[in-house]
CSV table of C-alpha atoms and ligand atoms in Angstrom, one decimal:
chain,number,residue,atom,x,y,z
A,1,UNK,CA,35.7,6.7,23.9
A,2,UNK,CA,34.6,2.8,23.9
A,3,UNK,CA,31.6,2.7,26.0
A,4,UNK,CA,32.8,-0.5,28.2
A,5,UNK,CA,29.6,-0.7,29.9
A,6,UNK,CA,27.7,-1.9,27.2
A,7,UNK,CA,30.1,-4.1,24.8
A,8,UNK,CA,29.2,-7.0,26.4
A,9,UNK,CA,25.8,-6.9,26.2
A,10,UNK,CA,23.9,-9.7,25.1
A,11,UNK,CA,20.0,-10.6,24.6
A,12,UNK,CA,18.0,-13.5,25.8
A,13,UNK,CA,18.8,-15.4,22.8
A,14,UNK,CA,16.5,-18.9,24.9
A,15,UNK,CA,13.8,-16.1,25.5
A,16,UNK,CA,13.9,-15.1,21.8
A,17,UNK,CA,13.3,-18.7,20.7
A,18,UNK,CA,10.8,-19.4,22.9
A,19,UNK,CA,8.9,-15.9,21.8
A,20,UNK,CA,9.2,-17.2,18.5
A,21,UNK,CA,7.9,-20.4,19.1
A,22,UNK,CA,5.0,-19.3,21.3
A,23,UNK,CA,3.8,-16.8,19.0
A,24,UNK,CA,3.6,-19.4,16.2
A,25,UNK,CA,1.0,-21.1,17.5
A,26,UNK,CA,-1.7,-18.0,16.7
A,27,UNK,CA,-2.3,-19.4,13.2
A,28,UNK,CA,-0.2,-22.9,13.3
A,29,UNK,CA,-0.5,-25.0,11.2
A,30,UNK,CA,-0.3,-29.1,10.8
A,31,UNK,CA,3.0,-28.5,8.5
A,32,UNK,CA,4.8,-26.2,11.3
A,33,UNK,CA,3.9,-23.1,9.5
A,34,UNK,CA,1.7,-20.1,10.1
A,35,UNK,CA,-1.5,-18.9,8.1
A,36,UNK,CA,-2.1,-15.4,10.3
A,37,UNK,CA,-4.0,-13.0,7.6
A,38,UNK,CA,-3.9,-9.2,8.8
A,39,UNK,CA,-6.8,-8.4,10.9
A,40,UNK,CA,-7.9,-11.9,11.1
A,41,UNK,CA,-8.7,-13.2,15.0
A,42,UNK,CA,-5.1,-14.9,14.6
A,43,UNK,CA,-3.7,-11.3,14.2
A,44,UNK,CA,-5.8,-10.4,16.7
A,45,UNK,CA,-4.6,-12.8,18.8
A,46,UNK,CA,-0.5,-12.3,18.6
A,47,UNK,CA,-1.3,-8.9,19.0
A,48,UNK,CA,-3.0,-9.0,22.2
A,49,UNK,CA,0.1,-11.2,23.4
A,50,UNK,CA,2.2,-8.5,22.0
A,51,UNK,CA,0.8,-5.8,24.3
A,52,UNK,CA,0.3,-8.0,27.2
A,53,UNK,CA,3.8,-8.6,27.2
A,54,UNK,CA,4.5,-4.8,26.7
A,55,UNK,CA,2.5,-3.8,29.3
A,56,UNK,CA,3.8,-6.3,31.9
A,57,UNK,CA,7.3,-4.5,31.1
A,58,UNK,CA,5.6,-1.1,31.6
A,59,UNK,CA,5.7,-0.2,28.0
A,60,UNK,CA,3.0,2.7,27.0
A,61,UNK,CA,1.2,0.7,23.8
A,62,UNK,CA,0.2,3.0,20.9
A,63,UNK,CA,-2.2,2.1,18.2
A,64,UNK,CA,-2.8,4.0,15.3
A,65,UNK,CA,-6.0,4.5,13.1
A,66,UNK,CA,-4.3,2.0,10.7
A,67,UNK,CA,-3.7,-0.3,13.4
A,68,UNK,CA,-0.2,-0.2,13.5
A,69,UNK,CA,1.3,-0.8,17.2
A,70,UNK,CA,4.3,1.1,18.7
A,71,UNK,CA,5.3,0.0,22.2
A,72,UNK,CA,7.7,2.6,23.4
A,73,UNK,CA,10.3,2.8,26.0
A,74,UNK,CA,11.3,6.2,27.7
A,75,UNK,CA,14.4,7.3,27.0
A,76,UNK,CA,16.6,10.0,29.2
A,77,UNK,CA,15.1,12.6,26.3
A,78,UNK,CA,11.1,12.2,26.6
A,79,UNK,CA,11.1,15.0,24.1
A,80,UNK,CA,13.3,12.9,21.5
A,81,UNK,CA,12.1,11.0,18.5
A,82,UNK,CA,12.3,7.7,19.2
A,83,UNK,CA,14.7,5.0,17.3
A,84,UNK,CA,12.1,2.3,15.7
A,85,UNK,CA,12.4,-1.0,16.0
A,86,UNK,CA,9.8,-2.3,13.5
A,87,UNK,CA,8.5,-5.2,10.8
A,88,UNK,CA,5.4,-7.2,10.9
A,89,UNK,CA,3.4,-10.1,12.8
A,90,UNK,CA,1.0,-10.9,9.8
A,91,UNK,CA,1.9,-13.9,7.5
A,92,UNK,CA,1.3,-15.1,3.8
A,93,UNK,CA,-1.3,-17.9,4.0
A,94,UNK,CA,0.7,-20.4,4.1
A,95,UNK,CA,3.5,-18.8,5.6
A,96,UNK,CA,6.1,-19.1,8.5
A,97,UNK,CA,7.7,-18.8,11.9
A,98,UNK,CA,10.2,-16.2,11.4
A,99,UNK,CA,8.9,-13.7,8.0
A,100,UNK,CA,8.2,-10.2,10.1
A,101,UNK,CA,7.7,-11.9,13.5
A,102,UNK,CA,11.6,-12.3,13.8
A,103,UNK,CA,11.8,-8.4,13.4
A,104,UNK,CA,9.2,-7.8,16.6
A,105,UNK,CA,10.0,-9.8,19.0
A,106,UNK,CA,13.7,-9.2,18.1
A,107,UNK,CA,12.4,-5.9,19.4
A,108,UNK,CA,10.6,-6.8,22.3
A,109,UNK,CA,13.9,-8.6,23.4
A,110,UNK,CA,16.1,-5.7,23.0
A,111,UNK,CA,13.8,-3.5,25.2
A,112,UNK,CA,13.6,-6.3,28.0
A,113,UNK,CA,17.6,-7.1,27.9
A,114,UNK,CA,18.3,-3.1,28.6
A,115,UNK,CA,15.5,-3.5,31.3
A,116,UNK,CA,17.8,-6.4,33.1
A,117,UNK,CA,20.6,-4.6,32.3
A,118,UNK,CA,19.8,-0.8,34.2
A,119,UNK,CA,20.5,0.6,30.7
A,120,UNK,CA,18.5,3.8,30.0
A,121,UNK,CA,18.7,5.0,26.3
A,122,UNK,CA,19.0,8.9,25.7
A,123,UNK,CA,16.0,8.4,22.5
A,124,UNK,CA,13.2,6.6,23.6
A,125,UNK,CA,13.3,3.2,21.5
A,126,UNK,CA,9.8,2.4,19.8
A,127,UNK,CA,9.2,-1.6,18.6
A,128,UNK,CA,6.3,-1.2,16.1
A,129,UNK,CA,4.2,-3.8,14.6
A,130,UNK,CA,3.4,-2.3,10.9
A,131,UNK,CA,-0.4,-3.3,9.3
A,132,UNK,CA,-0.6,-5.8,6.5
A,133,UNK,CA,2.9,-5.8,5.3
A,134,UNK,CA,2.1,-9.1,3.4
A,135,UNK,CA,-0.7,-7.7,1.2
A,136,UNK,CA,-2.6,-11.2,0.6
A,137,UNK,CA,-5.8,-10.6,2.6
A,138,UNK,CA,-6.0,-6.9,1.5
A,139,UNK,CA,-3.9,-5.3,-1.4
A,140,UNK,CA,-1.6,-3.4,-1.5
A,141,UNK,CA,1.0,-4.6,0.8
A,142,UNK,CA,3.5,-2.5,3.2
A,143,UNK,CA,-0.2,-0.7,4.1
A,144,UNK,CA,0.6,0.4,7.4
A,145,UNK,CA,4.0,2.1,6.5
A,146,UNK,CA,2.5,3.2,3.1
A,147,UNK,CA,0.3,5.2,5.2
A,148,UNK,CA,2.4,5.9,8.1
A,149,UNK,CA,5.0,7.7,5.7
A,150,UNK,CA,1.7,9.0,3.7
A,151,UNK,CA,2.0,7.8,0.4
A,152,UNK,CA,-1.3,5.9,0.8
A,153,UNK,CA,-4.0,8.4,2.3
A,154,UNK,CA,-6.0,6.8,5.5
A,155,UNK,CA,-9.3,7.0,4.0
A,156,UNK,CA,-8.0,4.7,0.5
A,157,UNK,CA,-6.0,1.8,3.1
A,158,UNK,CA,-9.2,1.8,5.2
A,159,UNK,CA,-11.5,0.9,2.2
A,160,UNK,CA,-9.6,-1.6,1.2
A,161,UNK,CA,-11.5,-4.8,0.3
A,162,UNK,CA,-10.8,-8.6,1.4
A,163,UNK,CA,-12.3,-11.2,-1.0
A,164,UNK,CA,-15.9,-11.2,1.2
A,165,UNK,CA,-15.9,-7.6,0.9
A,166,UNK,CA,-14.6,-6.8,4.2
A,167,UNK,CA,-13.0,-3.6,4.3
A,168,UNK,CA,-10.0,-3.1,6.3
A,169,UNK,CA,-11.5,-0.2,8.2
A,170,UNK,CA,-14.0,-2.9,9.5
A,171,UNK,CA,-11.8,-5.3,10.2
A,172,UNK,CA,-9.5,-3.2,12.4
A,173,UNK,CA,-12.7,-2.6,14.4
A,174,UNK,CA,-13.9,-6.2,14.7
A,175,UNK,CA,-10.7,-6.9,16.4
A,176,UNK,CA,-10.3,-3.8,18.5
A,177,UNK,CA,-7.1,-2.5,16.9
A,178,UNK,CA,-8.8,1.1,15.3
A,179,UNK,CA,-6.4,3.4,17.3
A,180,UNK,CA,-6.8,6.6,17.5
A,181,UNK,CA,-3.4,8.0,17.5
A,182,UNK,CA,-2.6,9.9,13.8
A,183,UNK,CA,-0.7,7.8,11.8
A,184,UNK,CA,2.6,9.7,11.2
A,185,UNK,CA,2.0,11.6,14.1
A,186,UNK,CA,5.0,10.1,16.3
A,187,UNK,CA,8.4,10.7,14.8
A,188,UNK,CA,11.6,8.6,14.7
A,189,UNK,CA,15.1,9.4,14.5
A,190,UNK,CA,15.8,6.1,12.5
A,191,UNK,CA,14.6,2.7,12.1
A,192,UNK,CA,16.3,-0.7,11.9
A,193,UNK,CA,14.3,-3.9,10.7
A,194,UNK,CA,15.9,-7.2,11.1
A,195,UNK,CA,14.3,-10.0,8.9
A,196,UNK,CA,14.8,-13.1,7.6
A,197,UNK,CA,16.8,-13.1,4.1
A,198,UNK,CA,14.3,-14.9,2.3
A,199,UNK,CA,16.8,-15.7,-0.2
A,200,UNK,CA,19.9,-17.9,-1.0
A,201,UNK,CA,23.1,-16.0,-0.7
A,202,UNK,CA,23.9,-15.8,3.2
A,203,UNK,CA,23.5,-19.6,3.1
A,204,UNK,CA,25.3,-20.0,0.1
A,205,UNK,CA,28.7,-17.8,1.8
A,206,UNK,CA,28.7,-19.1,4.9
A,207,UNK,CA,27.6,-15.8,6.2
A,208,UNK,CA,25.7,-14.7,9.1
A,209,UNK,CA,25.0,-11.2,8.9
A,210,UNK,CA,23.6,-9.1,5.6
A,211,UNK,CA,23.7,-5.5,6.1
A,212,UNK,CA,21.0,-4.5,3.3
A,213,UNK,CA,22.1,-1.4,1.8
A,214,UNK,CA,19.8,-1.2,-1.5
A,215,UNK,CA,16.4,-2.0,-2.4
A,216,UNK,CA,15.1,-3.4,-6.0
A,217,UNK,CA,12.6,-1.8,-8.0
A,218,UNK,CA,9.6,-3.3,-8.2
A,219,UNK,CA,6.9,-2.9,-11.3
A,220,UNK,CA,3.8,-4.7,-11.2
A,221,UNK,CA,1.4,-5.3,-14.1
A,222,UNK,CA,-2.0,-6.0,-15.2
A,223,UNK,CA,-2.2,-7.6,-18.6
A,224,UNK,CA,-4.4,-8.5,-21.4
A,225,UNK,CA,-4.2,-10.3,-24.3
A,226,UNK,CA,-7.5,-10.5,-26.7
A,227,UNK,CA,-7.6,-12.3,-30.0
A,228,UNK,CA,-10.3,-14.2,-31.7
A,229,UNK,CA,-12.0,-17.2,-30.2
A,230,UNK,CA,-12.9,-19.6,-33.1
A,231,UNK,CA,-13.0,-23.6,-34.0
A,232,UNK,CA,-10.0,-26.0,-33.1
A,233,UNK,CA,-10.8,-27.8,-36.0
A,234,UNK,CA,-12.0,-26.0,-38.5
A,235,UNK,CA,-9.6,-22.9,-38.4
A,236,UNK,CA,-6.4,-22.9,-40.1
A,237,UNK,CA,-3.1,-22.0,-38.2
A,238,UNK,CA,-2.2,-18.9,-40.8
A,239,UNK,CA,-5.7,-17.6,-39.6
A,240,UNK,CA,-5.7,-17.7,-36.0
A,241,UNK,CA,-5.7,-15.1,-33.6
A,242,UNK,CA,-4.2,-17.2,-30.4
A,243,UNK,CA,-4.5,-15.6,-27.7
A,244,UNK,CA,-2.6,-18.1,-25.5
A,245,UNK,CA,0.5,-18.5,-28.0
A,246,UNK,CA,0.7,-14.7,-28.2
A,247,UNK,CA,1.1,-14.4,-24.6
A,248,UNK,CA,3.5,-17.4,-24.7
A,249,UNK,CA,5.4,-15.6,-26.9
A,250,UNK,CA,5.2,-12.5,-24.4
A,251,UNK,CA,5.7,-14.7,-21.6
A,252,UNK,CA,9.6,-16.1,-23.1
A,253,UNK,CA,10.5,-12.3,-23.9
A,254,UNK,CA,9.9,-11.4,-20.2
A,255,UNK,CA,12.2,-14.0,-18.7
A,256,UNK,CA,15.0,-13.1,-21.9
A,257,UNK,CA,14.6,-9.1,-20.9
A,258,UNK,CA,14.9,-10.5,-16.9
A,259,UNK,CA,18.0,-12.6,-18.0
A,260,UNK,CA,19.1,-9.6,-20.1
A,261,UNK,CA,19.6,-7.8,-17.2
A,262,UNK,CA,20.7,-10.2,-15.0
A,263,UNK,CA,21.7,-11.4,-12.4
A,264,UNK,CA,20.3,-9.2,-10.5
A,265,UNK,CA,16.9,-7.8,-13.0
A,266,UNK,CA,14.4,-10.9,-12.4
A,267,UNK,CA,10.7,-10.9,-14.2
A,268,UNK,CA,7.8,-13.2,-13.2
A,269,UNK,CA,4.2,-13.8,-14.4
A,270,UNK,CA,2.8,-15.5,-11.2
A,271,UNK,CA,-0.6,-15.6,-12.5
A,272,UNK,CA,-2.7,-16.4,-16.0
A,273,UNK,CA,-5.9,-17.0,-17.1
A,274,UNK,CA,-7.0,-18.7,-20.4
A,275,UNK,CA,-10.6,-17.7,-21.6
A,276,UNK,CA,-12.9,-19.4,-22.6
A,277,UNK,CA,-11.1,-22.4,-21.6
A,278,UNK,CA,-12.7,-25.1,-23.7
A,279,UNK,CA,-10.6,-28.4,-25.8
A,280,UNK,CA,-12.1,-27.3,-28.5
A,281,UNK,CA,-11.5,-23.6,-29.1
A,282,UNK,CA,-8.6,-21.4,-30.3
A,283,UNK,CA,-8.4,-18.6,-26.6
A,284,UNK,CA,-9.7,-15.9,-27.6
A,285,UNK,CA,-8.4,-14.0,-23.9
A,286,UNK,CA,-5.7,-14.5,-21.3
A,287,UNK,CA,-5.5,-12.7,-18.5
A,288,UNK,CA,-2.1,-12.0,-16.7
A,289,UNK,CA,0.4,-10.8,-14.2
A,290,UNK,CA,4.0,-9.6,-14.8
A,291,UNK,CA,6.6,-8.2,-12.5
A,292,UNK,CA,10.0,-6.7,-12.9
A,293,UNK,CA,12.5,-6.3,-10.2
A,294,UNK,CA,15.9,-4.5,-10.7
A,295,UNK,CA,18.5,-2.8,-8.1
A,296,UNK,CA,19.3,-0.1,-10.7
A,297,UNK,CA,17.7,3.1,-11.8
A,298,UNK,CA,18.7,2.8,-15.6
A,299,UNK,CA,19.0,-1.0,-16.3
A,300,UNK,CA,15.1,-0.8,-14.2
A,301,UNK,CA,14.1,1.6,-16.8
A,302,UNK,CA,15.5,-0.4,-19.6
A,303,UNK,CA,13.6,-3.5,-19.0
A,304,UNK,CA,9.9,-1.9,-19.2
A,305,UNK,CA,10.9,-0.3,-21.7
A,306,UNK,CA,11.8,-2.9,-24.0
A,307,UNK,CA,9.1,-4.6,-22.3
A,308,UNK,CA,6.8,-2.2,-23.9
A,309,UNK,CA,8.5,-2.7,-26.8
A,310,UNK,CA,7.9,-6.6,-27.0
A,311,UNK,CA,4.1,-5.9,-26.6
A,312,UNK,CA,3.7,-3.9,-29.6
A,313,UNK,CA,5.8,-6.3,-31.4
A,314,UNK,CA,3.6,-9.7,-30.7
A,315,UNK,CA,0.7,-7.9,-31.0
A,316,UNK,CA,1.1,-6.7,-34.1
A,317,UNK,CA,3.1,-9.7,-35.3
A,318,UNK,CA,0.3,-11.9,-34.1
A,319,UNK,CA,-2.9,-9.6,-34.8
A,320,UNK,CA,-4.3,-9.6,-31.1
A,321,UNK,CA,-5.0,-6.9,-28.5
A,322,UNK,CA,-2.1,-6.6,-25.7
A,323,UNK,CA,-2.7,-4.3,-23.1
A,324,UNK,CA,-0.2,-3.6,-20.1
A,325,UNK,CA,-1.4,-2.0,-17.1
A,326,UNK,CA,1.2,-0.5,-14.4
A,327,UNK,CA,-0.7,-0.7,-11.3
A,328,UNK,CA,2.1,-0.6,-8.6
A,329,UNK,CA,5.6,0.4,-9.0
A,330,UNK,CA,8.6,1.6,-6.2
A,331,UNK,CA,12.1,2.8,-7.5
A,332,UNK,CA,15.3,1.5,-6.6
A,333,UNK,CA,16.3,2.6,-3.4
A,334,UNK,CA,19.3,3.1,-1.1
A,335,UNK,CA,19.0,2.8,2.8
A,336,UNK,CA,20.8,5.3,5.0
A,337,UNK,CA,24.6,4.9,5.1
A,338,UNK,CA,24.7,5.9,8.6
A,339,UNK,CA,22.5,2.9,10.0
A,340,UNK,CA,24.0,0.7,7.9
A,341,UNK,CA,26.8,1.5,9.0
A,342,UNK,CA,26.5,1.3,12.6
A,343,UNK,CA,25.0,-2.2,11.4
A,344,UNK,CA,27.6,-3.1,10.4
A,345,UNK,CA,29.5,-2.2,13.0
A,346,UNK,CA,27.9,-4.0,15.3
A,347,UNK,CA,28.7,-7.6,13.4
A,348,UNK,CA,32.1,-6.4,13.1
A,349,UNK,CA,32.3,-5.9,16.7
A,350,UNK,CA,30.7,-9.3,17.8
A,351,UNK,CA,32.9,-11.5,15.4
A,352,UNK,CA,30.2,-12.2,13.0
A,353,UNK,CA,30.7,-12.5,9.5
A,354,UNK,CA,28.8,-10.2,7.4
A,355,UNK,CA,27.9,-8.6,3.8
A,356,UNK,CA,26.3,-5.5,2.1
A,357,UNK,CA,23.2,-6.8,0.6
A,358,UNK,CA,20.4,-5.3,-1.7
A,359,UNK,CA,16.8,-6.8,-0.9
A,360,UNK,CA,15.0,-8.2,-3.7
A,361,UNK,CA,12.1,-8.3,-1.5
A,362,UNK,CA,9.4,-5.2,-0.5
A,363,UNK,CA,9.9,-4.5,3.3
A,364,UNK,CA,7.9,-2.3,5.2
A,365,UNK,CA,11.7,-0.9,6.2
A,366,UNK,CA,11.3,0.5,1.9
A,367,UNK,CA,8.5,2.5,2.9
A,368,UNK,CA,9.9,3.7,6.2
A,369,UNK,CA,13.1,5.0,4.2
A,370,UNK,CA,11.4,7.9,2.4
A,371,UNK,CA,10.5,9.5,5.8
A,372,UNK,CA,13.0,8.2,8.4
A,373,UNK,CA,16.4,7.1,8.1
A,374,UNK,CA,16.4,2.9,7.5
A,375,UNK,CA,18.5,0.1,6.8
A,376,UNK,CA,18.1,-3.6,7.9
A,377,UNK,CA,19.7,-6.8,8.4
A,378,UNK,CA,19.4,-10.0,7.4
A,379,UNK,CA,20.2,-13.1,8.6
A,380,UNK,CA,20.1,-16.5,7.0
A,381,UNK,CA,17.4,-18.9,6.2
A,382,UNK,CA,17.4,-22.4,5.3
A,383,UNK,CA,17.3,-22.9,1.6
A,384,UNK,CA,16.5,-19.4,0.7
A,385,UNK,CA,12.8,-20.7,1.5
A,386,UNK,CA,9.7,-18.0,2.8
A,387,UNK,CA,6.7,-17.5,1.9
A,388,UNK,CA,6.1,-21.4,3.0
A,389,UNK,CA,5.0,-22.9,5.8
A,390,UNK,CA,8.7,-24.5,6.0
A,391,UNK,CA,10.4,-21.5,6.4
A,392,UNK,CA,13.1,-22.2,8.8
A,393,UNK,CA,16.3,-20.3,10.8
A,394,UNK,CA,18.4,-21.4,13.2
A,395,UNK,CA,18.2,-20.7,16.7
A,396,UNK,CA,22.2,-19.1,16.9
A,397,UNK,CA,21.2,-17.0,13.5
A,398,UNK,CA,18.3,-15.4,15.5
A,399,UNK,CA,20.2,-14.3,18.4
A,400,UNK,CA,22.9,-13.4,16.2
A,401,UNK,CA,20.6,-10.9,14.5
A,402,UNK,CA,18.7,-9.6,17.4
A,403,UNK,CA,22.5,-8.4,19.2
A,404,UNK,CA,23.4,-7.0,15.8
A,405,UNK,CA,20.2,-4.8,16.4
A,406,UNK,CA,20.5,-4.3,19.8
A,407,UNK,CA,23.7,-2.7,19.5
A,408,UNK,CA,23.2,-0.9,16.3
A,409,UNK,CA,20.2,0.3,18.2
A,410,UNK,CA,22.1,1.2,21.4
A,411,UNK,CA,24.6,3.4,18.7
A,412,UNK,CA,21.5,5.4,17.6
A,413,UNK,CA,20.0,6.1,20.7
A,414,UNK,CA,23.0,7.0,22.7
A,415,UNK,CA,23.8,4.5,25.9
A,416,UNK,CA,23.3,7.0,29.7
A,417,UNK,CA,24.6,5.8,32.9
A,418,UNK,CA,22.3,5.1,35.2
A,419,UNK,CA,25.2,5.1,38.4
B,501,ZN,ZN1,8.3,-9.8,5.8
């Protein structure tokens, strides 16, 4: 039967905005964008806001030993696993308004509009605030979900170092956010995470509304490549061993494997180091990063393979040293059909116009999946731009998210009567 009491339910969507604004100030910066490093005193900061305003609502606030934050709502069912609410209120360096935050205080404004509303859940609904998801001040990122699903132990994610050596177990101290509640410990029925898209295509369709069904693959490498450092003058071409146009050569059959693959495999070297760096002397070293992203299993395996393949090739084409370390990887993955689907659902139900996506982007909601079942939504931003302090969305996208969660949420949790 259509529940009539709550199909006309609608969040705060003035509230939202200001929330979003507000909590943009805890790191702002002079270009309207956000530099709030997990851990840091800024983090410290929107967190302490984050349970202020919990508590006001009368919210019980749990922090783990990772630091992550759940501010739970009773449901009719105390004994129930809670439906989870979650993303992340850390930021790149110099990064936005909306990236993670959007996801949280979308959150915060679904428990506060069924407050207003006399609507009593029959799961208890849990917003949660997931450690480092941005993985800039301490690698890896995702931490807090990495360790709440328990594919990263406590022990490793709490010796993490920052650049000054800071390890994150300190840092949670020096802030006050070393729970003591067992990471894993509290269970959840499902979880949704609404985020920005951080990408073109919503934009591009006119669309408001991605319901992200899929998750690329990600591989990250370390690599080396090591020739001979020897005179710019005096060396002939035939007898060089150059580093740097080996790994220029390596570097063009990355993007043609990428574009082999395409358009969804992409491959990027973000980062590369020439050694010794001098005018006057053939590299003898460079130093390098590589990723590969793809949404499917077998084309995924394909690249690094003939990525591997390509490495053996140069090297021994060009007589240097490659080496090719995998130091992070996650397989292609496919949220739960059943919170998509009551995802998608909800747009249809509100009128707004929406898509199956796959991310191309790591989401704590990717970690979350292997233990609880996860989906998410997206919702536009302008120019496909994050990671940036000009990230932007719109004000009516926001809103538009957060009822698309709050009824997808409602769907999961079961709606009791309170008359
Ligand atoms: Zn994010």
């Amino acid at each position: 039967m259509p529940d009539t009491s709550t199909a006309n339910l609608a969040i705060n969507a003035e509230r939202l905005w200001s929330n979003i604004m507000t909590t943009a100030a805890f790191g702002g910066t002079p270009k309207g964008g956000v530099r709030r490093l997990t851990l840091s005193e800024e983090d410290k900061q929107v967190r302490d806001w984050l349970a202020a305003r919990a508590q006001a609502s009368g919210y019980e606030v749990g922090v783990d030993q990772i630091g992550n934050m759940y501010v739970q709502r009773p449901g009719r069912e105390p004994g129930r696993a809670a439906v989870a609410i979650g993303s992340h209120l850390d930021t790149q360096p110099t990064g936005g308004k909306f990236d993670g935050i959007l996801g949280v205080l979308a959150g915060l404004e679904v428990l506060e509009t069924l407050d207003e509303a006399g609507i009593v859940t029959e799961a208890p609904l849990c917003v949660v605030n997931w450690t480092n998801e941005e993985g800039s001040r301490f690698a890896p990122g995702e931490l807090g979900s990495e360790v709440y699903v328990g594919h990263v132990t406590l022990e490793a994610a709490l010796a993490c170092r920052d650049a000054e050596g800071v390890t994150v177990g300190e840092a949670l101290a020096r802030i006050g956010y070393a729970g003591a509640e067992v990471p894993g410990a509290r269970r959840f029925a499902a979880m949704v995470e609404l985020h920005i898209e951080q990408g073109p295509l919503l934009e591009a369709e006119g669309l408001t509304i991605g319901v992200v069904t899929a998750a690329k693959g990600q591989q990250w490498y370390n690599g080396m490549v090591s020739g001979r450092e020897s005179h710019a003058g005096t060396t002939p071409m035939t007898l060089r061993r150059d580093a740097l146009m080996a790994f220029a050569e390596l570097a063009l059959a990355a993007e043609q494997i990428a574009r082999a693959h395409g358009p969804d495999g992409v491959g990027t070297i973000g980062m590369a180091s020439v050694s010794p760096g001098s005018r006057n002397t053939v590299p003898g070293e460079v130093s390098f990063s590589l990723e590969f992203r793809h949404p499917d299993r077998d084309h995924f395996g394909r690249m690094r393979t003939a990525m591997r393949a390509e490495v053996e090739r140069i090297a021994a084409t060009r007589g240097v040293a490659i080496t090719l370390d995998a130091i992070w990887s996650m397989e292609p993955l496919s949220f739960s059909r059943d919170v998509a689907a009551q995802i998608a659902q909800a747009a249809a139900e509100r009128g707004l116009p929406y898509r199956n996506m796959t991310s191309g982007a790591g989401h704590d909601a990717c970690a979350v999946a292997s233990a609880v079942p996860t989906a998410m939504i997206f919702v536009p931003c302008k120019d496909g731009v994050s990671h940036n302090e000009a990230e932007s969305a719109t004000p009516e996208d926001c809103a538009a998210g957060a009822n698309v969660l709050l009824h997808a949420v409602l769907a999961l949790a079961g709606v009791s009567h309170n008359d």
